[in-house]
Amino acid sequence: MAAFLSSLLASSVLLSNAVNAQNFDGNGRSDDAFSYVQPLNTTILTEYGSSPAVYPSPNITGVGGWEAALQKAKAFVAQLTTEEKADMVTGQAGPCVGNIVAIPRLNFSGLCLQDGPLAIRVADFASVFAAGVSTGASWDKALMYERGLAMGQEFKGKGAHVVLGPVSGPLGRSAYAGRNWEGFSSDPYLSGIAMEQTITGHQAAGVQACAKHWVGNEQETQRNPTYVNMTNEKTFNAVSANIDDRTMHELYMWPFANAVKAKAAAFMCSYQRINGSEISYGCQNSKSQNGLLKTELGFQGYVMSDWGATHTGVAAIEAGLDMNMPGGMGPYGLQFGVPSYFGGNITIGVNNGSLAVSRVDDMVIRIMTPYFWLNQDQNYPSIDPSGADLNTFSPRSTWTRNFTLSGERSRDVRSNHAELIRRHGAAGAVLLKNVNGSLPLKAPTNIAVFGNDAGEPTQSSVLNQVDYEYGTLSSGGGSGTGQFSYLVTPLQALQSRAQQDGGLVHYWLNNTLIANGDISTLLIPRSQPDVCIVMLKTWAEEAADRAHLSVDWDGNDVVESVASYCTNTVVVTHSSGVNTLPWSDHPNITAILAAHYPGQENGNSLADLLYGDVNPSGHLPYTIAMNGTDYNAPPTTAINTTGFNDWQSWFDEKLEIDYRYFDAHNITVRYEFGFGLSYTTFNIANLSISALASNITSYPEAQPVQPGGNPALWDSIYAASVSVTNSGKVTGAAVPQLYVGLPSSAPAGTPVRQLRGFEKVYLAPGETQTATFELMRRDLSYWDIISQQWVIPEGKFTIYVGFSSRDLVVQDTVTVVG
Ligand SMILES: *[C@@H]1O[C@H](CO)[C@@H](O)[C@H](O)[C@H]1NC(C)=O
Ligand SMILES: *[C@@H]1O[C@H](CO)[C@@H](O)[C@H](O)[C@H]1NC(C)=O
Ligand SMILES: *[C@@H]1O[C@H](CO)[C@@H](O)[C@H](O)[C@H]1NC(C)=O
Ligand SMILES: *[C@@H]1O[C@H](CO)[C@@H](O)[C@H](O)[C@H]1NC(C)=O
Ligand SMILES: *[C@@H]1O[C@H](CO)[C@@H](O)[C@H](O)[C@H]1NC(C)=O
Ligand SMILES: *[C@@H]1O[C@H](CO)[C@@H](O)[C@H](O)[C@H]1NC(C)=O
Ligand SMILES: *[C@@H]1O[C@H](CO)[C@@H](O)[C@H](O)[C@H]1NC(C)=O
Ligand SMILES: *[C@@H]1O[C@H](CO)[C@@H](O)[C@H](O)[C@H]1NC(C)=O
Ligand SMILES: *[C@@H]1O[C@H](CO)[C@@H](O)[C@H](O)[C@H]1NC(C)=O
Ligand SMILES: *[C@@H]1O[C@H](CO)[C@@H](O)[C@H](O)[C@H]1NC(C)=O
Ligand SMILES: *[C@@H]1O[C@H](CO)[C@@H](O)[C@H](O)[C@H]1NC(C)=O
Ligand SMILES: *[C@@H]1O[C@H](CO)[C@@H](O)[C@H](O)[C@H]1NC(C)=O
């Protein structure tokens, strides 16, 4: 979602007929993949053709365990007036980032929706957890759940009913996209597991999860239309994500299917258009909402709009949108100045017959069923009044409805979460290089620290929503950030360790000075330090894509400058994700640690790793290429035509994103997807593969849809196991990864191999354990655009298990069908 931003619209009248949200299924375009200017090709627009609109919007059935809650929701809705129904589906300015008003006569105290994917953002005395990218880099299912649960407890403690997270859109089509770090990985399988674990954790705590942003939200640039002078007049429409049907299923829908399977209460539809037509916005696209989400995946919850992503009333409702957030909000800068497309228009539409009351009832029932399922009607904590004071998005002056706030103010919901955040921050760091026995540190007494990421943010602790020069980074910006109640810096943690060892820490935080200075003349004492630690950072935020893939603030020059003198240079990055690290082979750079966005225990998580109290076990959830220009699929950042709808982003790389692209074209990379070092060594042996079902057919048995789609897709049909041994001298965690290569009978464009299993295995020195991977039907299938089914191809599958996407230790083949 987007509490900052954005552009919106507010004009034309809504009570039109349902608009046919056209969809296209596409094929490729062949101009330069590195061009940031993607010209409109009207030939291709036509060739993409349209697919049928999908109406009406399906009713909830409660299938999959929500049946009892559904009955309560129906009984609730039966008591509502039309005005109350309109209130139930329309946000209002209020104490939370999103608010549904109370209906006191029915004991319904309203809904409070809060950002976001790594913290309850608008809050005091709350924790800032490790970001999505760190969580993905942990490759640790138990950690993902533990984090989701702890976050859920904090949201509930503050009286928030809905967490606006987790994120798997963007997935990470482009390394440059501004919000990739809010999600987990550019691999849909890894991202899907993380979605499932996070949602299960959130909802075990009693809060609703909201999977976002559905779907194709792969860039920030032009995600909304361009408005003239904060009026409703638009000069350019929002960008259109043009995605063919197979790619939609195998990449962008995939992790969201896990979210539905995990019974996510809510989905948030995205800003941009999907597949071309003028009005095919994410929140009024009948194919994506009625078709893919509610019919194919069997989603039983409600779809809320991203903040300001609603562009019509009836048309959006009939296309499957269930809740308008944040309610009335005008174009950028005119927040809450404009009536909602929903609200009073719902009442008018129902009364004059242009909007079926059964559809409105379904919207409310979908909203209330997860509420009852999670027992949110029973003793739910009140909204912490302090949140209302901190809410700059809808401050009290904007409220037009009654919100009575009660209960303890400024509740401390942090519990013992600092301890787990410290672990999670360390688990999300990836050791990329470690030579000459550089790490772990062995009680060094002369430590030199360089770089503007080492110290305190110099201006304020309330700087987490902007980029700043001096101070460590623990999170990116936008609605996905958090408010730090404290922040442990790298310098603080390193100084306290050095003190224990009777050592000294001398430091330089000014990147300009370091990059231009002679390091040897800065040092005190003027001798080779035992270790030089270079702390660098890379910012990313909502509403902007990254301009480059380097570290920020002349970081590359800082590294070169330090490494030209220090023979034991350790480089640490706090970063949103991909950095190209052109100096990685420098002989004086002995270690590189990609520490991502670790959350509030930043320095402690880092010191634990550098000193070997924690053995690094993170692995890259994306690929680090040799050069920024090696990446395909850049965001579309400019157009050179003037047509209203000309912002088009063609996903014509299809399935070839990240390692699928580099592997398909045999491109050498710096550090491949799945890569990560440890202070110990591991072996993998004894791959064994066995069928868990007999007579496996190509097509799944057609079973009634459950949340997640045809349940047959989720049946485990094969199992693979390997033995994993710690062959080194210290305890550590290995991450054996299973990749599947489909037979050659699979359609053209099938990736060489794809991640389909992983486990995190903790091992003492000399210990061996068996890691088992269950392969579900979906894991062994491709999406067939003709039959509109997941199909297992005939022929030999290759199963690989290794330590990364290019370190494949064991492999075997198997024929699945028959
Ligand atoms: C548009 O796409 C068609 C079909 O791929 C191609 O033949 C044509 O050259 C393209 N035109 C431009 C201007 O790129
Ligand atoms: C939804 O249920 C209502 C009430 O039972 C019914 O009138 C309506 O036709 C149903 N809509 C769909 C799309 O099935
Ligand atoms: C509302 O709660 C009160 C107090 O628990 C109870 O007496 C009343 O019956 C409830 N009303 C409804 C409509 O559930
Ligand atoms: C926007 O508003 C400013 C100030 O009112 C005005 O000078 C300018 O011409 C307007 N621009 C457009 C494109 O309407
Ligand atoms: C319906 O929506 C339009 C567009 O936002 C708005 O101008 C109008 O006031 C709304 N009507 C009601 C009754 O809320
Ligand atoms: C707010 O509540 C007060 C007291 O219950 C009531 O008098 C007033 O009409 C309410 N205002 C609105 C806008 O609902
Ligand atoms: C950083 O160092 C440069 C070069 O010595 C200097 O010009 C600049 O003023 C310094 N910045 C700060 C904030 O001290
Ligand atoms: C590595 O450090 C040594 C010692 O300061 C220096 O002489 C050498 O030039 C450095 N190597 C590189 C490649 O910069
Ligand atoms: C990266 O690619 C660009 C464009 O091909 C080239 O100019 C540059 O030298 C490359 N950089 C490296 C480090 O290879
Ligand atoms: C738009 O830019 C592309 C890429 O630079 C170029 O190939 C094309 O000719 C330009 N089109 C126009 C109409 O200027
Ligand atoms: C990549 O390398 C493999 C193995 O050497 C080879 O079979 C394949 O044809 C190569 N692909 C490309 C696109 O060069
Ligand atoms: C597998 O299919 C064959 C041929 O249809 C049949 O004879 C056999 O009984 C089936 N085996 C099982 C275990 O269902």
PDB file of N, CA and C in Angstrom, residues 709-769:
ATOM      1  N   GLY A 709      -6.461 -23.143  -5.178  1.00  0.00           N
ATOM      2  CA  GLY A 709      -6.788 -23.728  -6.478  1.00  0.00           C
ATOM      3  C   GLY A 709      -7.148 -25.192  -6.364  1.00  0.00           C
ATOM      4  N   ASN A 710      -6.995 -25.913  -7.449  1.00  0.00           N
ATOM      5  CA  ASN A 710      -7.261 -27.349  -7.460  1.00  0.00           C
ATOM      6  C   ASN A 710      -6.347 -28.024  -6.436  1.00  0.00           C
ATOM      7  N   PRO A 711      -6.921 -28.664  -5.392  1.00  0.00           N
ATOM      8  CA  PRO A 711      -6.060 -29.238  -4.350  1.00  0.00           C
ATOM      9  C   PRO A 711      -5.097 -30.286  -4.881  1.00  0.00           C
ATOM     10  N   ALA A 712      -5.424 -30.903  -6.020  1.00  0.00           N
ATOM     11  CA  ALA A 712      -4.516 -31.911  -6.580  1.00  0.00           C
ATOM     12  C   ALA A 712      -3.142 -31.313  -6.894  1.00  0.00           C
ATOM     13  N   LEU A 713      -3.105 -29.999  -7.153  1.00  0.00           N
ATOM     14  CA  LEU A 713      -1.822 -29.359  -7.473  1.00  0.00           C
ATOM     15  C   LEU A 713      -0.884 -29.362  -6.279  1.00  0.00           C
ATOM     16  N   TRP A 714      -1.457 -29.473  -5.079  1.00  0.00           N
ATOM     17  CA  TRP A 714      -0.663 -29.370  -3.852  1.00  0.00           C
ATOM     18  C   TRP A 714      -0.343 -30.740  -3.265  1.00  0.00           C
ATOM     19  N   ASP A 715      -0.755 -31.814  -3.974  1.00  0.00           N
ATOM     20  CA  ASP A 715      -0.422 -33.163  -3.502  1.00  0.00           C
ATOM     21  C   ASP A 715       1.058 -33.421  -3.704  1.00  0.00           C
ATOM     22  N   SER A 716       1.702 -33.955  -2.674  1.00  0.00           N
ATOM     23  CA  SER A 716       3.099 -34.368  -2.833  1.00  0.00           C
ATOM     24  C   SER A 716       3.107 -35.665  -3.633  1.00  0.00           C
ATOM     25  N   ILE A 717       3.791 -35.665  -4.750  1.00  0.00           N
ATOM     26  CA  ILE A 717       3.790 -36.869  -5.594  1.00  0.00           C
ATOM     27  C   ILE A 717       5.181 -37.490  -5.702  1.00  0.00           C
ATOM     28  N   TYR A 718       6.201 -36.742  -5.341  1.00  0.00           N
ATOM     29  CA  TYR A 718       7.554 -37.300  -5.328  1.00  0.00           C
ATOM     30  C   TYR A 718       8.276 -36.808  -4.079  1.00  0.00           C
ATOM     31  N   ALA A 719       9.235 -37.593  -3.629  1.00  0.00           N
ATOM     32  CA  ALA A 719      10.091 -37.134  -2.534  1.00  0.00           C
ATOM     33  C   ALA A 719      11.536 -37.355  -2.952  1.00  0.00           C
ATOM     34  N   ALA A 720      12.374 -36.442  -2.558  1.00  0.00           N
ATOM     35  CA  ALA A 720      13.811 -36.604  -2.788  1.00  0.00           C
ATOM     36  C   ALA A 720      14.500 -36.385  -1.448  1.00  0.00           C
ATOM     37  N   SER A 721      15.600 -37.096  -1.227  1.00  0.00           N
ATOM     38  CA  SER A 721      16.347 -36.847   0.000  1.00  0.00           C
ATOM     39  C   SER A 721      17.838 -36.918  -0.296  1.00  0.00           C
ATOM     40  N   VAL A 722      18.569 -36.201   0.523  1.00  0.00           N
ATOM     41  CA  VAL A 722      20.032 -36.239   0.444  1.00  0.00           C
ATOM     42  C   VAL A 722      20.559 -36.292   1.876  1.00  0.00           C
ATOM     43  N   SER A 723      21.797 -36.759   2.021  1.00  0.00           N
ATOM     44  CA  SER A 723      22.438 -36.621   3.323  1.00  0.00           C
ATOM     45  C   SER A 723      23.355 -35.412   3.264  1.00  0.00           C
ATOM     46  N   VAL A 724      23.309 -34.636   4.334  1.00  0.00           N
ATOM     47  CA  VAL A 724      24.093 -33.413   4.420  1.00  0.00           C
ATOM     48  C   VAL A 724      25.023 -33.550   5.619  1.00  0.00           C
ATOM     49  N   THR A 725      26.307 -33.293   5.407  1.00  0.00           N
ATOM     50  CA  THR A 725      27.303 -33.483   6.469  1.00  0.00           C
ATOM     51  C   THR A 725      28.066 -32.185   6.703  1.00  0.00           C
ATOM     52  N   ASN A 726      28.294 -31.876   7.947  1.00  0.00           N
ATOM     53  CA  ASN A 726      29.179 -30.767   8.305  1.00  0.00           C
ATOM     54  C   ASN A 726      30.605 -31.315   8.333  1.00  0.00           C
ATOM     55  N   SER A 727      31.383 -30.962   7.330  1.00  0.00           N
ATOM     56  CA  SER A 727      32.730 -31.520   7.194  1.00  0.00           C
ATOM     57  C   SER A 727      33.790 -30.588   7.775  1.00  0.00           C
ATOM     58  N   GLY A 728      33.349 -29.519   8.428  1.00  0.00           N
ATOM     59  CA  GLY A 728      34.306 -28.558   8.972  1.00  0.00           C
ATOM     60  C   GLY A 728      34.412 -28.646  10.485  1.00  0.00           C
ATOM     61  N   LYS A 729      34.874 -27.545  11.064  1.00  0.00           N
ATOM     62  CA  LYS A 729      35.256 -27.598  12.483  1.00  0.00           C
ATOM     63  C   LYS A 729      34.298 -26.871  13.418  1.00  0.00           C
ATOM     64  N   VAL A 730      33.305 -26.141  12.857  1.00  0.00           N
ATOM     65  CA  VAL A 730      32.369 -25.426  13.736  1.00  0.00           C
ATOM     66  C   VAL A 730      30.926 -25.741  13.342  1.00  0.00           C
ATOM     67  N   THR A 731      30.045 -25.554  14.297  1.00  0.00           N
ATOM     68  CA  THR A 731      28.617 -25.762  14.057  1.00  0.00           C
ATOM     69  C   THR A 731      28.119 -24.740  13.031  1.00  0.00           C
ATOM     70  N   GLY A 732      27.205 -25.162  12.184  1.00  0.00           N
ATOM     71  CA  GLY A 732      26.667 -24.234  11.190  1.00  0.00           C
ATOM     72  C   GLY A 732      25.413 -24.795  10.554  1.00  0.00           C
ATOM     73  N   ALA A 733      24.801 -23.988   9.702  1.00  0.00           N
ATOM     74  CA  ALA A 733      23.569 -24.403   9.031  1.00  0.00           C
ATOM     75  C   ALA A 733      23.789 -24.431   7.525  1.00  0.00           C
ATOM     76  N   ALA A 734      23.514 -25.581   6.936  1.00  0.00           N
ATOM     77  CA  ALA A 734      23.587 -25.719   5.480  1.00  0.00           C
ATOM     78  C   ALA A 734      22.204 -25.472   4.886  1.00  0.00           C
ATOM     79  N   VAL A 735      22.181 -25.031   3.638  1.00  0.00           N
ATOM     80  CA  VAL A 735      20.906 -24.893   2.929  1.00  0.00           C
ATOM     81  C   VAL A 735      20.973 -25.704   1.632  1.00  0.00           C
ATOM     82  N   PRO A 736      20.690 -27.015   1.713  1.00  0.00           N
ATOM     83  CA  PRO A 736      20.587 -27.785   0.480  1.00  0.00           C
ATOM     84  C   PRO A 736      19.382 -27.304  -0.327  1.00  0.00           C
ATOM     85  N   GLN A 737      19.598 -27.121  -1.625  1.00  0.00           N
ATOM     86  CA  GLN A 737      18.571 -26.566  -2.510  1.00  0.00           C
ATOM     87  C   GLN A 737      18.285 -27.558  -3.625  1.00  0.00           C
ATOM     88  N   LEU A 738      17.009 -27.798  -3.888  1.00  0.00           N
ATOM     89  CA  LEU A 738      16.628 -28.738  -4.943  1.00  0.00           C
ATOM     90  C   LEU A 738      16.109 -27.963  -6.155  1.00  0.00           C
ATOM     91  N   TYR A 739      16.692 -28.258  -7.297  1.00  0.00           N
ATOM     92  CA  TYR A 739      16.267 -27.642  -8.557  1.00  0.00           C
ATOM     93  C   TYR A 739      15.745 -28.731  -9.486  1.00  0.00           C
ATOM     94  N   VAL A 740      14.720 -28.377 -10.268  1.00  0.00           N
ATOM     95  CA  VAL A 740      14.129 -29.322 -11.203  1.00  0.00           C
ATOM     96  C   VAL A 740      14.321 -28.812 -12.620  1.00  0.00           C
ATOM     97  N   GLY A 741      14.825 -29.676 -13.491  1.00  0.00           N
ATOM     98  CA  GLY A 741      14.852 -29.399 -14.929  1.00  0.00           C
ATOM     99  C   GLY A 741      13.751 -30.219 -15.579  1.00  0.00           C
ATOM    100  N   LEU A 742      12.817 -29.553 -16.249  1.00  0.00           N
ATOM    101  CA  LEU A 742      11.716 -30.281 -16.887  1.00  0.00           C
ATOM    102  C   LEU A 742      12.215 -31.004 -18.136  1.00  0.00           C
ATOM    103  N   PRO A 743      11.522 -32.063 -18.551  1.00  0.00           N
ATOM    104  CA  PRO A 743      11.920 -32.785 -19.767  1.00  0.00           C
ATOM    105  C   PRO A 743      11.850 -31.883 -21.000  1.00  0.00           C
ATOM    106  N   SER A 744      12.517 -32.328 -22.059  1.00  0.00           N
ATOM    107  CA  SER A 744      12.562 -31.509 -23.273  1.00  0.00           C
ATOM    108  C   SER A 744      11.198 -31.395 -23.944  1.00  0.00           C
ATOM    109  N   SER A 745      10.243 -32.226 -23.537  1.00  0.00           N
ATOM    110  CA  SER A 745       8.903 -32.123 -24.123  1.00  0.00           C
ATOM    111  C   SER A 745       8.149 -30.898 -23.605  1.00  0.00           C
ATOM    112  N   ALA A 746       8.667 -30.261 -22.553  1.00  0.00           N
ATOM    113  CA  ALA A 746       8.012 -29.043 -22.055  1.00  0.00           C
ATOM    114  C   ALA A 746       8.110 -27.956 -23.125  1.00  0.00           C
ATOM    115  N   PRO A 747       7.155 -27.024 -23.156  1.00  0.00           N
ATOM    116  CA  PRO A 747       7.133 -26.018 -24.226  1.00  0.00           C
ATOM    117  C   PRO A 747       8.400 -25.157 -24.256  1.00  0.00           C
ATOM    118  N   ALA A 748       8.661 -24.583 -25.411  1.00  0.00           N
ATOM    119  CA  ALA A 748       9.786 -23.663 -25.569  1.00  0.00           C
ATOM    120  C   ALA A 748       9.705 -22.572 -24.515  1.00  0.00           C
ATOM    121  N   GLY A 749      10.860 -22.142 -24.050  1.00  0.00           N
ATOM    122  CA  GLY A 749      10.891 -21.068 -23.063  1.00  0.00           C
ATOM    123  C   GLY A 749      10.940 -21.586 -21.643  1.00  0.00           C
ATOM    124  N   THR A 750      10.878 -22.899 -21.467  1.00  0.00           N
ATOM    125  CA  THR A 750      10.950 -23.461 -20.116  1.00  0.00           C
ATOM    126  C   THR A 750      12.351 -23.238 -19.554  1.00  0.00           C
ATOM    127  N   PRO A 751      12.458 -22.728 -18.356  1.00  0.00           N
ATOM    128  CA  PRO A 751      13.785 -22.485 -17.776  1.00  0.00           C
ATOM    129  C   PRO A 751      14.611 -23.767 -17.660  1.00  0.00           C
ATOM    130  N   VAL A 752      15.929 -23.599 -17.704  1.00  0.00           N
ATOM    131  CA  VAL A 752      16.841 -24.737 -17.624  1.00  0.00           C
ATOM    132  C   VAL A 752      16.574 -25.535 -16.353  1.00  0.00           C
ATOM    133  N   ARG A 753      16.496 -24.837 -15.236  1.00  0.00           N
ATOM    134  CA  ARG A 753      16.149 -25.485 -13.970  1.00  0.00           C
ATOM    135  C   ARG A 753      15.561 -24.434 -13.041  1.00  0.00           C
ATOM    136  N   GLN A 754      14.718 -24.916 -12.121  1.00  0.00           N
ATOM    137  CA  GLN A 754      14.015 -23.995 -11.227  1.00  0.00           C
ATOM    138  C   GLN A 754      13.995 -24.551  -9.811  1.00  0.00           C
ATOM    139  N   LEU A 755      14.132 -23.645  -8.853  1.00  0.00           N
ATOM    140  CA  LEU A 755      14.097 -24.034  -7.442  1.00  0.00           C
ATOM    141  C   LEU A 755      12.746 -24.658  -7.112  1.00  0.00           C
ATOM    142  N   ARG A 756      12.778 -25.830  -6.480  1.00  0.00           N
ATOM    143  CA  ARG A 756      11.538 -26.495  -6.084  1.00  0.00           C
ATOM    144  C   ARG A 756      11.636 -27.140  -4.702  1.00  0.00           C
ATOM    145  N   GLY A 757      12.685 -26.784  -3.951  1.00  0.00           N
ATOM    146  CA  GLY A 757      12.776 -27.285  -2.581  1.00  0.00           C
ATOM    147  C   GLY A 757      14.004 -26.712  -1.907  1.00  0.00           C
ATOM    148  N   PHE A 758      13.918 -26.512  -0.599  1.00  0.00           N
ATOM    149  CA  PHE A 758      15.100 -26.131   0.180  1.00  0.00           C
ATOM    150  C   PHE A 758      14.832 -26.452   1.644  1.00  0.00           C
ATOM    151  N   GLU A 759      15.880 -26.670   2.379  1.00  0.00           N
ATOM    152  CA  GLU A 759      15.771 -26.893   3.821  1.00  0.00           C
ATOM    153  C   GLU A 759      16.947 -26.221   4.489  1.00  0.00           C
ATOM    154  N   LYS A 760      16.762 -25.813   5.729  1.00  0.00           N
ATOM    155  CA  LYS A 760      17.891 -25.306   6.503  1.00  0.00           C
ATOM    156  C   LYS A 760      18.242 -26.366   7.536  1.00  0.00           C
ATOM    157  N   VAL A 761      19.489 -26.820   7.509  1.00  0.00           N
ATOM    158  CA  VAL A 761      19.885 -27.966   8.323  1.00  0.00           C
ATOM    159  C   VAL A 761      21.019 -27.551   9.253  1.00  0.00           C
ATOM    160  N   TYR A 762      20.759 -27.547  10.542  1.00  0.00           N
ATOM    161  CA  TYR A 762      21.767 -27.160  11.540  1.00  0.00           C
ATOM    162  C   TYR A 762      22.590 -28.384  11.909  1.00  0.00           C
ATOM    163  N   LEU A 763      23.913 -28.274  11.820  1.00  0.00           N
ATOM    164  CA  LEU A 763      24.778 -29.441  12.001  1.00  0.00           C
ATOM    165  C   LEU A 763      25.993 -29.111  12.860  1.00  0.00           C
ATOM    166  N   ALA A 764      26.258 -29.986  13.835  1.00  0.00           N
ATOM    167  CA  ALA A 764      27.504 -29.909  14.602  1.00  0.00           C
ATOM    168  C   ALA A 764      28.633 -30.447  13.727  1.00  0.00           C
ATOM    169  N   PRO A 765      29.900 -30.134  14.056  1.00  0.00           N
ATOM    170  CA  PRO A 765      31.009 -30.671  13.253  1.00  0.00           C
ATOM    171  C   PRO A 765      30.922 -32.197  13.165  1.00  0.00           C
ATOM    172  N   GLY A 766      31.058 -32.714  11.965  1.00  0.00           N
ATOM    173  CA  GLY A 766      31.025 -34.162  11.767  1.00  0.00           C
ATOM    174  C   GLY A 766      29.630 -34.753  11.681  1.00  0.00           C
ATOM    175  N   GLU A 767      28.619 -33.984  12.015  1.00  0.00           N
ATOM    176  CA  GLU A 767      27.253 -34.522  12.029  1.00  0.00           C
ATOM    177  C   GLU A 767      26.685 -34.649  10.614  1.00  0.00           C
ATOM    178  N   THR A 768      25.874 -35.684  10.432  1.00  0.00           N
ATOM    179  CA  THR A 768      25.170 -35.879   9.159  1.00  0.00           C
ATOM    180  C   THR A 768      23.675 -35.972   9.425  1.00  0.00           C
ATOM    181  N   GLN A 769      22.878 -35.289   8.603  1.00  0.00           N
ATOM    182  CA  GLN A 769      21.419 -35.435   8.676  1.00  0.00           C
ATOM    183  C   GLN A 769      20.866 -35.641   7.281  1.00  0.00           C
TER     184      GLN A 769
END
